[in-house]
Amino acid sequence: MMIKLKYYLLSFGLFLALMFTNCKPLKTYKQPSLKTMPESYNSKKDSTNDAAINWKSYFTDETLIALIDTALTNNIDLLMTLQKIEMAQQQLNFAKVLGKPFVNAGVSVGQKRFGKYTMDGVGNYDTNFSNNITDDQKISEHLPDFNIGLQSSWEVDIWGKLRNKKMAAIARYLASVEGKNWIITNLISEISASYYSLIALDNELDIIKETRNLQLNELQIIKAQKEAGYANELAVKQFESRILNTRSLEVEILQSIVEIENKINFLLARYPQPIFRDKLQFTKPLPTQIRMGIPTQLLRNRPDVKKAEYEVMAAKADVEAARLAFYPSLNINANVGFQTFNPAYVVSPQSIAYNLLGGLSAPVINRKGLNADFGMANAIQTEALYNYQKSIIGAYTEVYNEMSNIKNLNLIQELKSQEVSILTESIVTSTDLFKTGRATYLEVLITQTNALQARIELINVKKQQYDAVVNIYKALGGGWR
């Protein structure tokens, strides 16, 4: 008896040794190191950041605020993202129950017949001659089987594999939330930029109409001069062609207005319709100071950076779960219920049956498959780390570029304003000289063309300044609060 016990203990010890010698992956992986973020953008360390401001305080135009509110309710991309969050939530709910026992209720009815030359067949035949059983307990040749009960299976999370799967699901859920926030940030920025484009086009249209009216007046003058013999037909045709060119610019702007209006309508998930706006908003001054804060604030303000960070956390948990898959699993299976071959005793204390089985299992032959899963998880984690680094560098670069853009646009706006002022005065001068015959019609046309171009360029500069204000707010990570 002692010899058998020693033999069983030795066999069990060898089995455990075999399991635990296969608990390590065949290959180890080294993760890349991340570059340190600069401490400041331009040697200034002001902790105040415009990204912390609610977008309704940053964008003060009531019409624009109403458009954004509508988009946040109806935008199709945003609604689709909310469904992705719901999917991530359900995946998280599933991961939460992985470490708990699964219990199923079942009812089964069957019939079987054992062969006469089998262990069960011979045993059942002999049992029917026993004096220890009653007539109700005798076994028929065609044996019914009635079973009502509960079945349970439970993988005990002794190493934390299931816990890591749950952590990965939590991180992915949080990443989906940040993905929604990033869509909100982009949506607000896109609507704002399109809205300011509309107002800029409205102001361009006013300038073109004003220029066209001026050209029509001058056309009447040149026609009068022709009749008086001071001008010829060529001058008349030149003025007429310039009016047609101005008219074509007007039509192009009207088409651009329609397209941008419909772009906003699409973002608001509605069919084409006019967008009401106040073009006088374009004349209001821009913010005199944009507060950038410090670069490290991007890590908590930028939803895309936070999303990338959660994806790294999820990938890290997946790697750990893949590594723990090499360890033995402890599984417990149990069932309890009523089982009988006589339907009269289906629910009876004498029909109660149960089974309880617990065991360890470890991979031996399929380790290459587990290594492949482990390698894939590491590759995904490495990719997530690179994506996280990329998002950080991209966020910092966007802020840095917009800072430089705002500074240079202010200088360009100042120079363009001086140019427009000079050319506007030159229109009056050239017209007066033309009326007295001291300037040619070509000089008048060139002056008008240059002034028109300069005034439109000035509006475009103002439009770029509005874009920069929107872009810096987006780059800093504002808008989703």
Short mmCIF file of C-alpha atoms in Angstrom, two decimals:
data_model
loop_
_atom_site.label_atom_id
_atom_site.label_comp_id
_atom_site.label_asym_id
_atom_site.label_seq_id
_atom_site.Cartn_x
_atom_site.Cartn_y
_atom_site.Cartn_z
CA MET A 1 0.00 0.00 0.00
CA MET A 2 2.81 2.43 0.88
CA ILE A 3 4.57 1.60 -2.35
CA LYS A 4 1.48 2.45 -4.38
CA LEU A 5 1.05 5.71 -2.47
CA LYS A 6 4.67 6.67 -3.16
CA TYR A 7 4.20 5.80 -6.80
CA TYR A 8 1.10 7.99 -7.08
CA LEU A 9 2.82 10.88 -5.31
CA LEU A 10 5.85 10.57 -7.56
CA SER A 11 3.69 10.50 -10.68
CA PHE A 12 1.75 13.52 -9.51
CA GLY A 13 4.99 15.39 -8.75
CA LEU A 14 6.36 14.61 -12.21
CA PHE A 15 3.12 15.79 -13.75
CA LEU A 16 3.28 19.11 -11.86
CA ALA A 17 6.94 19.54 -12.83
CA LEU A 18 6.02 18.96 -16.48
CA MET A 19 3.28 21.57 -16.30
CA PHE A 20 5.37 24.26 -14.63
CA THR A 21 8.41 23.77 -16.88
CA ASN A 22 6.23 24.90 -19.78
CA CYS A 23 5.02 28.07 -18.07
CA LYS A 24 7.39 30.44 -19.84
CA PRO A 25 7.17 31.73 -23.44
CA LEU A 26 9.87 30.65 -25.85
CA LYS A 27 10.88 34.23 -26.61
CA THR A 28 11.06 37.52 -24.68
CA TYR A 29 10.29 40.93 -26.18
CA LYS A 30 11.78 44.35 -25.49
CA GLN A 31 9.48 47.36 -25.74
CA PRO A 32 10.69 50.66 -27.25
CA SER A 33 11.35 53.63 -25.00
CA LEU A 34 9.30 56.82 -25.37
CA LYS A 35 10.83 60.24 -26.03
CA THR A 36 10.45 62.89 -23.34
CA MET A 37 8.06 65.76 -24.09
CA PRO A 38 9.54 69.29 -24.02
CA GLU A 39 8.79 71.33 -20.90
CA SER A 40 7.41 74.33 -22.81
CA TYR A 41 6.46 75.56 -26.27
CA ASN A 42 8.53 78.74 -26.40
CA SER A 43 10.35 78.91 -23.04
CA LYS A 44 7.13 80.14 -21.37
CA LYS A 45 5.59 78.04 -18.61
CA ASP A 46 2.14 79.54 -18.12
CA SER A 47 -0.11 76.82 -16.72
CA THR A 48 -3.30 78.58 -17.92
CA ASN A 49 -4.76 76.74 -20.90
CA ASP A 50 -7.64 77.74 -23.19
CA ALA A 51 -8.47 74.05 -23.70
CA ALA A 52 -9.99 74.02 -20.21
CA ILE A 53 -12.57 76.59 -21.30
CA ASN A 54 -15.98 75.33 -22.32
CA TRP A 55 -16.47 75.75 -26.06
CA LYS A 56 -19.54 77.95 -25.49
CA SER A 57 -17.28 80.41 -23.71
CA TYR A 58 -14.59 80.21 -26.37
CA PHE A 59 -16.94 80.68 -29.35
CA THR A 60 -19.26 83.57 -28.48
CA ASP A 61 -21.35 83.83 -31.68
CA GLU A 62 -24.86 82.72 -30.68
CA THR A 63 -25.67 81.52 -34.21
CA LEU A 64 -22.54 79.37 -34.27
CA ILE A 65 -23.34 77.99 -30.81
CA ALA A 66 -26.82 76.97 -32.00
CA LEU A 67 -25.34 75.17 -35.02
CA ILE A 68 -22.85 73.27 -32.86
CA ASP A 69 -25.57 72.28 -30.38
CA THR A 70 -27.62 70.84 -33.23
CA ALA A 71 -24.62 68.91 -34.56
CA LEU A 72 -23.84 67.43 -31.13
CA THR A 73 -27.36 66.02 -31.09
CA ASN A 74 -27.78 64.89 -34.69
CA ASN A 75 -24.35 64.27 -36.24
CA ILE A 76 -24.30 60.76 -37.72
CA ASP A 77 -20.61 60.07 -37.08
CA LEU A 78 -21.10 61.00 -33.44
CA LEU A 79 -24.15 58.75 -33.15
CA MET A 80 -22.17 55.88 -34.69
CA THR A 81 -19.39 56.48 -32.17
CA LEU A 82 -21.89 56.25 -29.33
CA GLN A 83 -22.77 52.78 -30.61
CA LYS A 84 -19.09 51.84 -30.54
CA ILE A 85 -19.02 52.92 -26.91
CA GLU A 86 -22.04 50.71 -26.29
CA MET A 87 -20.23 47.76 -27.91
CA ALA A 88 -17.17 48.40 -25.75
CA GLN A 89 -19.45 48.54 -22.69
CA GLN A 90 -20.94 45.15 -23.53
CA GLN A 91 -17.48 43.68 -24.06
CA LEU A 92 -16.54 45.01 -20.64
CA ASN A 93 -19.66 43.47 -19.11
CA PHE A 94 -18.69 40.12 -20.63
CA ALA A 95 -15.12 40.39 -19.34
CA LYS A 96 -16.40 41.07 -15.83
CA VAL A 97 -18.10 37.65 -15.61
CA LEU A 98 -15.17 35.63 -16.97
CA GLY A 99 -13.85 34.95 -13.45
CA LYS A 100 -17.23 33.87 -12.11
CA PRO A 101 -18.84 30.41 -12.32
CA PHE A 102 -21.09 29.74 -15.30
CA VAL A 103 -24.31 27.96 -14.26
CA ASN A 104 -26.74 26.46 -16.75
CA ALA A 105 -30.07 24.78 -16.17
CA GLY A 106 -30.89 21.79 -18.32
CA VAL A 107 -33.56 19.19 -18.99
CA SER A 108 -32.83 16.12 -21.08
CA VAL A 109 -34.83 13.07 -22.07
CA GLY A 110 -33.32 10.11 -23.85
CA GLN A 111 -33.31 6.39 -24.34
CA LYS A 112 -30.49 3.94 -24.88
CA ARG A 113 -29.90 0.25 -25.29
CA PHE A 114 -26.65 -1.41 -24.29
CA GLY A 115 -25.34 -4.33 -26.27
CA LYS A 116 -25.63 -7.72 -24.61
CA TYR A 117 -21.93 -8.36 -24.89
CA THR A 118 -20.86 -5.16 -23.17
CA MET A 119 -19.98 -4.46 -19.57
CA ASP A 120 -23.11 -2.33 -19.09
CA GLY A 121 -25.35 -4.85 -20.83
CA VAL A 122 -24.14 -7.82 -18.78
CA GLY A 123 -24.21 -5.79 -15.56
CA ASN A 124 -27.74 -4.60 -16.10
CA TYR A 125 -28.91 -8.14 -16.93
CA ASP A 126 -27.39 -9.55 -13.73
CA THR A 127 -28.71 -6.67 -11.63
CA ASN A 128 -32.29 -7.56 -12.49
CA PHE A 129 -31.83 -10.92 -10.67
CA SER A 130 -30.60 -9.28 -7.50
CA ASN A 131 -32.67 -9.58 -4.31
CA ASN A 132 -31.56 -6.08 -3.30
CA ILE A 133 -33.76 -4.24 -5.81
CA THR A 134 -37.51 -3.82 -6.14
CA ASP A 135 -39.55 -4.25 -9.28
CA ASP A 136 -39.48 -0.47 -9.83
CA GLN A 137 -35.69 -0.54 -9.86
CA LYS A 138 -35.31 -3.22 -12.48
CA ILE A 139 -33.56 -2.08 -15.61
CA SER A 140 -35.30 -2.51 -18.93
CA GLU A 141 -33.50 -3.46 -22.12
CA HIS A 142 -34.52 -0.15 -23.69
CA LEU A 143 -33.39 2.19 -20.95
CA PRO A 144 -35.02 5.65 -20.62
CA ASP A 145 -32.99 8.51 -19.16
CA PHE A 146 -34.60 11.58 -17.53
CA ASN A 147 -32.32 14.33 -16.25
CA ILE A 148 -33.23 17.70 -14.67
CA GLY A 149 -30.57 19.79 -12.98
CA LEU A 150 -27.89 22.47 -12.97
CA GLN A 151 -24.47 22.33 -14.61
CA SER A 152 -21.64 24.64 -13.58
CA SER A 153 -18.14 25.35 -14.88
CA TRP A 154 -15.62 27.69 -13.30
CA GLU A 155 -12.09 28.62 -14.23
CA VAL A 156 -10.44 29.82 -11.04
CA ASP A 157 -8.29 32.86 -11.84
CA ILE A 158 -5.31 31.79 -9.74
CA TRP A 159 -2.71 33.66 -11.84
CA GLY A 160 -4.69 36.74 -12.88
CA LYS A 161 -5.17 35.89 -16.56
CA LEU A 162 -8.88 36.68 -16.51
CA ARG A 163 -8.25 39.79 -14.42
CA ASN A 164 -5.93 41.10 -17.13
CA LYS A 165 -8.56 40.44 -19.77
CA LYS A 166 -10.95 42.52 -17.72
CA MET A 167 -8.38 45.31 -17.42
CA ALA A 168 -7.93 45.26 -21.21
CA ALA A 169 -11.69 45.56 -21.69
CA ILE A 170 -11.85 48.49 -19.27
CA ALA A 171 -9.02 50.29 -21.09
CA ARG A 172 -10.70 49.76 -24.46
CA TYR A 173 -13.97 51.09 -23.13
CA LEU A 174 -12.20 54.23 -21.88
CA ALA A 175 -10.44 54.52 -25.24
CA SER A 176 -13.81 54.43 -27.02
CA VAL A 177 -15.03 57.27 -24.77
CA GLU A 178 -11.97 59.34 -25.65
CA GLY A 179 -12.59 58.52 -29.31
CA LYS A 180 -16.02 60.08 -28.95
CA ASN A 181 -14.49 63.16 -27.29
CA TRP A 182 -12.02 63.52 -30.17
CA ILE A 183 -14.87 63.36 -32.68
CA ILE A 184 -16.66 66.10 -30.72
CA THR A 185 -13.52 68.26 -30.78
CA ASN A 186 -13.13 67.80 -34.54
CA LEU A 187 -16.84 68.36 -35.14
CA ILE A 188 -16.86 71.67 -33.27
CA SER A 189 -13.70 72.78 -35.06
CA GLU A 190 -15.01 71.83 -38.51
CA ILE A 191 -18.34 73.59 -38.04
CA SER A 192 -16.63 76.71 -36.65
CA ALA A 193 -14.14 76.88 -39.50
CA SER A 194 -16.91 76.39 -42.09
CA TYR A 195 -19.06 79.04 -40.41
CA TYR A 196 -16.24 81.59 -40.52
CA SER A 197 -15.62 80.64 -44.16
CA LEU A 198 -19.23 81.52 -44.93
CA ILE A 199 -18.92 84.91 -43.26
CA ALA A 200 -15.66 85.56 -45.13
CA LEU A 201 -17.34 84.71 -48.44
CA ASP A 202 -20.23 87.05 -47.56
CA ASN A 203 -17.75 89.88 -47.08
CA GLU A 204 -15.94 89.00 -50.30
CA LEU A 205 -19.27 89.08 -52.10
CA ASP A 206 -19.96 92.58 -50.76
CA ILE A 207 -16.58 93.78 -52.00
CA ILE A 208 -17.14 92.29 -55.44
CA LYS A 209 -20.60 93.87 -55.71
CA GLU A 210 -19.17 97.20 -54.64
CA THR A 211 -16.41 96.89 -57.21
CA ARG A 212 -18.89 95.90 -59.92
CA ASN A 213 -21.04 98.98 -59.20
CA LEU A 214 -17.92 101.14 -59.42
CA GLN A 215 -17.02 99.53 -62.74
CA LEU A 216 -20.52 100.13 -64.10
CA ASN A 217 -20.24 103.82 -63.27
CA GLU A 218 -16.87 104.03 -64.95
CA LEU A 219 -18.26 102.21 -67.99
CA GLN A 220 -20.83 104.95 -68.38
CA ILE A 221 -18.03 107.53 -68.17
CA ILE A 222 -15.92 105.79 -70.83
CA LYS A 223 -18.98 105.52 -73.12
CA ALA A 224 -19.62 109.23 -72.69
CA GLN A 225 -15.98 109.95 -73.49
CA LYS A 226 -16.23 107.80 -76.61
CA GLU A 227 -19.23 109.77 -77.82
CA ALA A 228 -17.29 112.97 -77.16
CA GLY A 229 -14.29 111.63 -79.08
CA TYR A 230 -11.98 111.33 -76.05
CA ALA A 231 -11.99 107.49 -75.99
CA ASN A 232 -12.36 104.65 -78.43
CA GLU A 233 -14.27 101.35 -78.70
CA LEU A 234 -11.28 99.38 -77.34
CA ALA A 235 -11.52 101.17 -74.00
CA VAL A 236 -15.25 100.41 -73.82
CA LYS A 237 -14.64 96.71 -74.50
CA GLN A 238 -11.91 96.57 -71.86
CA PHE A 239 -14.27 97.96 -69.21
CA GLU A 240 -17.06 95.62 -70.30
CA SER A 241 -14.76 92.58 -70.10
CA ARG A 242 -13.63 93.63 -66.62
CA ILE A 243 -17.27 93.81 -65.49
CA LEU A 244 -17.92 90.32 -66.87
CA ASN A 245 -14.85 89.01 -65.03
CA THR A 246 -16.09 90.53 -61.78
CA ARG A 247 -19.52 89.01 -62.38
CA SER A 248 -17.95 85.56 -62.86
CA LEU A 249 -16.10 85.95 -59.55
CA GLU A 250 -19.45 86.76 -57.93
CA VAL A 251 -20.99 83.55 -59.32
CA GLU A 252 -18.03 81.47 -58.14
CA ILE A 253 -18.41 82.84 -54.62
CA LEU A 254 -22.15 82.15 -54.64
CA GLN A 255 -21.41 78.53 -55.56
CA SER A 256 -18.79 78.27 -52.79
CA ILE A 257 -21.36 79.60 -50.33
CA VAL A 258 -23.86 76.92 -51.37
CA GLU A 259 -21.25 74.16 -50.98
CA ILE A 260 -20.12 75.29 -47.54
CA GLU A 261 -23.71 75.72 -46.37
CA ASN A 262 -24.43 72.16 -47.44
CA LYS A 263 -21.27 70.94 -45.74
CA ILE A 264 -22.53 72.41 -42.47
CA ASN A 265 -26.00 70.94 -43.11
CA PHE A 266 -24.42 67.53 -43.64
CA LEU A 267 -22.56 67.80 -40.33
CA LEU A 268 -25.89 68.70 -38.73
CA ALA A 269 -27.51 65.64 -40.41
CA ARG A 270 -30.07 67.66 -42.33
CA TYR A 271 -30.84 68.33 -45.97
CA PRO A 272 -29.61 71.47 -47.80
CA GLN A 273 -31.04 74.72 -46.53
CA PRO A 274 -29.74 78.27 -45.98
CA ILE A 275 -27.46 78.88 -43.01
CA PHE A 276 -28.39 82.09 -41.26
CA ARG A 277 -25.42 84.11 -40.01
CA ASP A 278 -24.35 87.63 -39.16
CA LYS A 279 -21.61 88.72 -41.53
CA LEU A 280 -20.78 91.64 -39.23
CA GLN A 281 -19.23 89.08 -36.85
CA PHE A 282 -16.28 89.11 -39.22
CA THR A 283 -15.44 92.67 -38.24
CA LYS A 284 -15.21 91.88 -34.54
CA PRO A 285 -11.70 91.65 -33.07
CA LEU A 286 -10.05 88.29 -32.53
CA PRO A 287 -8.82 87.16 -29.09
CA THR A 288 -5.78 89.28 -28.22
CA GLN A 289 -4.09 86.40 -26.39
CA ILE A 290 -4.27 82.65 -26.78
CA ARG A 291 -3.20 80.78 -23.65
CA MET A 292 -1.36 77.59 -24.59
CA GLY A 293 -0.35 76.33 -21.16
CA ILE A 294 2.43 73.75 -21.01
CA PRO A 295 2.95 70.70 -23.28
CA THR A 296 2.28 68.09 -20.59
CA GLN A 297 -1.32 69.34 -20.38
CA LEU A 298 -1.86 67.79 -23.81
CA LEU A 299 -1.69 64.38 -22.13
CA ARG A 300 -4.94 65.06 -20.26
CA ASN A 301 -6.61 67.54 -22.64
CA ARG A 302 -6.15 65.88 -26.04
CA PRO A 303 -8.68 63.02 -26.44
CA ASP A 304 -6.62 61.39 -29.20
CA VAL A 305 -3.57 61.25 -26.93
CA LYS A 306 -5.63 59.84 -24.06
CA LYS A 307 -7.20 57.32 -26.43
CA ALA A 308 -3.74 56.19 -27.56
CA GLU A 309 -2.68 55.89 -23.91
CA TYR A 310 -5.66 53.66 -23.06
CA GLU A 311 -4.88 51.52 -26.10
CA VAL A 312 -1.35 51.02 -24.73
CA MET A 313 -2.84 49.98 -21.38
CA ALA A 314 -5.19 47.52 -23.10
CA ALA A 315 -2.37 46.07 -25.18
CA LYS A 316 -0.19 45.69 -22.07
CA ALA A 317 -2.96 43.77 -20.29
CA ASP A 318 -3.38 41.56 -23.36
CA VAL A 319 0.34 40.75 -23.30
CA GLU A 320 0.15 39.77 -19.65
CA ALA A 321 -2.93 37.61 -20.29
CA ALA A 322 -1.13 35.92 -23.20
CA ARG A 323 1.88 35.24 -20.97
CA LEU A 324 -0.27 33.78 -18.20
CA ALA A 325 -1.90 31.46 -20.71
CA PHE A 326 1.24 29.30 -20.38
CA TYR A 327 0.45 28.63 -16.71
CA PRO A 328 -1.78 25.75 -15.60
CA SER A 329 -5.49 26.46 -15.41
CA LEU A 330 -7.63 25.31 -12.50
CA ASN A 331 -11.09 24.31 -13.71
CA ILE A 332 -13.96 23.13 -11.53
CA ASN A 333 -16.99 21.44 -13.05
CA ALA A 334 -20.07 20.42 -11.12
CA ASN A 335 -23.63 19.38 -11.72
CA VAL A 336 -26.54 18.54 -9.44
CA GLY A 337 -30.11 17.49 -10.15
CA PHE A 338 -32.49 14.60 -10.56
CA GLN A 339 -31.69 11.59 -12.76
CA THR A 340 -33.76 8.46 -13.22
CA PHE A 341 -34.92 5.94 -15.80
CA ASN A 342 -38.41 5.87 -14.32
CA PRO A 343 -40.46 9.02 -15.03
CA ALA A 344 -42.48 8.43 -11.86
CA TYR A 345 -39.38 9.26 -9.80
CA VAL A 346 -38.09 12.29 -11.75
CA VAL A 347 -38.53 14.60 -8.77
CA SER A 348 -37.71 12.40 -5.82
CA PRO A 349 -35.04 12.45 -3.11
CA GLN A 350 -33.91 9.05 -4.27
CA SER A 351 -33.18 10.49 -7.76
CA ILE A 352 -30.83 13.22 -6.57
CA ALA A 353 -27.46 12.97 -8.33
CA TYR A 354 -24.40 15.22 -8.32
CA ASN A 355 -20.93 15.34 -9.73
CA LEU A 356 -17.92 17.47 -8.75
CA LEU A 357 -14.63 17.52 -10.60
CA GLY A 358 -11.64 19.81 -10.25
CA GLY A 359 -8.39 19.63 -12.16
CA LEU A 360 -5.30 21.39 -13.41
CA SER A 361 -4.48 21.58 -17.11
CA ALA A 362 -1.43 23.06 -18.78
CA PRO A 363 -0.43 23.37 -22.43
CA VAL A 364 2.18 20.90 -23.61
CA ILE A 365 1.78 20.23 -27.32
CA ASN A 366 0.17 23.53 -28.37
CA ARG A 367 2.81 25.87 -26.95
CA LYS A 368 3.70 27.14 -30.43
CA GLY A 369 0.15 28.43 -30.80
CA LEU A 370 0.37 30.17 -27.43
CA ASN A 371 3.73 31.64 -28.43
CA ALA A 372 2.17 32.96 -31.61
CA ASP A 373 -0.59 34.64 -29.56
CA PHE A 374 2.02 36.02 -27.17
CA GLY A 375 4.13 37.36 -30.04
CA MET A 376 1.11 38.95 -31.67
CA ALA A 377 0.09 40.60 -28.39
CA ASN A 378 3.61 42.03 -28.03
CA ALA A 379 3.58 43.31 -31.59
CA ILE A 380 0.23 45.01 -30.98
CA GLN A 381 1.59 46.55 -27.78
CA THR A 382 4.66 47.86 -29.61
CA GLU A 383 2.46 49.34 -32.32
CA ALA A 384 0.29 50.97 -29.64
CA LEU A 385 3.39 52.48 -28.01
CA TYR A 386 4.57 53.90 -31.33
CA ASN A 387 1.08 55.29 -32.00
CA TYR A 388 1.08 56.89 -28.53
CA GLN A 389 4.46 58.51 -29.23
CA LYS A 390 3.22 59.64 -32.64
CA SER A 391 0.09 61.22 -31.18
CA ILE A 392 2.13 63.12 -28.57
CA ILE A 393 4.62 64.46 -31.12
CA GLY A 394 1.79 65.31 -33.50
CA ALA A 395 -0.15 67.18 -30.81
CA TYR A 396 2.92 69.19 -29.75
CA THR A 397 3.76 70.00 -33.38
CA GLU A 398 0.22 71.17 -34.14
CA VAL A 399 0.27 73.59 -31.21
CA TYR A 400 3.74 74.85 -32.13
CA ASN A 401 2.75 75.40 -35.77
CA GLU A 402 -0.42 77.28 -34.86
CA MET A 403 1.49 79.50 -32.43
CA SER A 404 3.82 80.51 -35.25
CA ASN A 405 0.89 80.83 -37.64
CA ILE A 406 -1.00 83.21 -35.35
CA LYS A 407 2.08 85.39 -34.91
CA ASN A 408 2.82 85.60 -38.63
CA LEU A 409 -0.82 86.14 -39.62
CA ASN A 410 -0.99 89.14 -37.32
CA LEU A 411 2.00 90.63 -39.15
CA ILE A 412 0.53 89.78 -42.58
CA GLN A 413 -2.81 91.31 -41.59
CA GLU A 414 -1.11 94.55 -40.61
CA LEU A 415 0.81 94.74 -43.91
CA LYS A 416 -2.25 93.83 -46.00
CA SER A 417 -4.33 96.49 -44.26
CA GLN A 418 -1.77 99.13 -45.23
CA GLU A 419 -1.74 97.83 -48.81
CA VAL A 420 -5.55 97.95 -49.05
CA SER A 421 -5.60 101.48 -47.64
CA ILE A 422 -3.11 102.68 -50.25
CA LEU A 423 -4.85 100.93 -53.16
CA THR A 424 -8.27 102.20 -52.09
CA GLU A 425 -6.94 105.76 -52.18
CA SER A 426 -5.35 105.07 -55.56
CA ILE A 427 -8.76 104.10 -57.00
CA VAL A 428 -10.14 107.53 -56.20
CA THR A 429 -6.99 109.18 -57.54
CA SER A 430 -6.92 107.18 -60.78
CA THR A 431 -10.62 107.85 -61.38
CA ASP A 432 -10.18 111.58 -60.92
CA LEU A 433 -7.14 111.59 -63.22
CA PHE A 434 -9.02 109.55 -65.79
CA LYS A 435 -11.92 112.02 -65.79
CA THR A 436 -9.49 114.89 -66.53
CA GLY A 437 -7.58 112.89 -69.14
CA ARG A 438 -4.37 112.60 -67.11
CA ALA A 439 -4.62 108.80 -66.70
CA THR A 440 -5.40 106.09 -69.22
CA TYR A 441 -8.24 103.59 -68.87
CA LEU A 442 -5.64 100.80 -68.52
CA GLU A 443 -4.23 102.50 -65.44
CA VAL A 444 -7.72 102.70 -63.99
CA LEU A 445 -8.39 98.99 -64.70
CA ILE A 446 -5.07 97.90 -63.22
CA THR A 447 -5.68 99.99 -60.11
CA GLN A 448 -9.15 98.53 -59.63
CA THR A 449 -7.90 94.98 -60.19
CA ASN A 450 -5.08 95.38 -57.69
CA ALA A 451 -7.38 96.96 -55.11
CA LEU A 452 -9.99 94.23 -55.52
CA GLN A 453 -7.36 91.50 -55.19
CA ALA A 454 -5.82 93.15 -52.14
CA ARG A 455 -9.18 93.55 -50.38
CA ILE A 456 -10.06 89.89 -51.02
CA GLU A 457 -6.62 88.84 -49.81
CA LEU A 458 -7.17 90.87 -46.65
CA ILE A 459 -10.41 89.00 -46.02
CA ASN A 460 -8.62 85.71 -46.62
CA VAL A 461 -6.00 86.69 -44.07
CA LYS A 462 -8.75 87.47 -41.57
CA LYS A 463 -10.32 84.11 -42.42
CA GLN A 464 -6.96 82.39 -41.78
CA GLN A 465 -6.76 84.15 -38.45
CA TYR A 466 -10.16 82.75 -37.48
CA ASP A 467 -8.99 79.32 -38.65
CA ALA A 468 -5.90 79.64 -36.50
CA VAL A 469 -8.03 80.53 -33.47
CA VAL A 470 -10.15 77.42 -34.12
CA ASN A 471 -7.14 75.21 -34.83
CA ILE A 472 -5.20 76.21 -31.72
CA TYR A 473 -8.25 75.42 -29.59
CA LYS A 474 -8.50 72.03 -31.26
CA ALA A 475 -4.74 71.40 -31.04
CA LEU A 476 -4.75 72.15 -27.31
CA GLY A 477 -7.49 69.54 -26.84
CA GLY A 478 -10.46 71.80 -26.18
CA GLY A 479 -14.06 71.40 -27.20
CA TRP A 480 -15.11 68.04 -25.75
CA ARG A 481 -15.94 69.29 -22.27
#
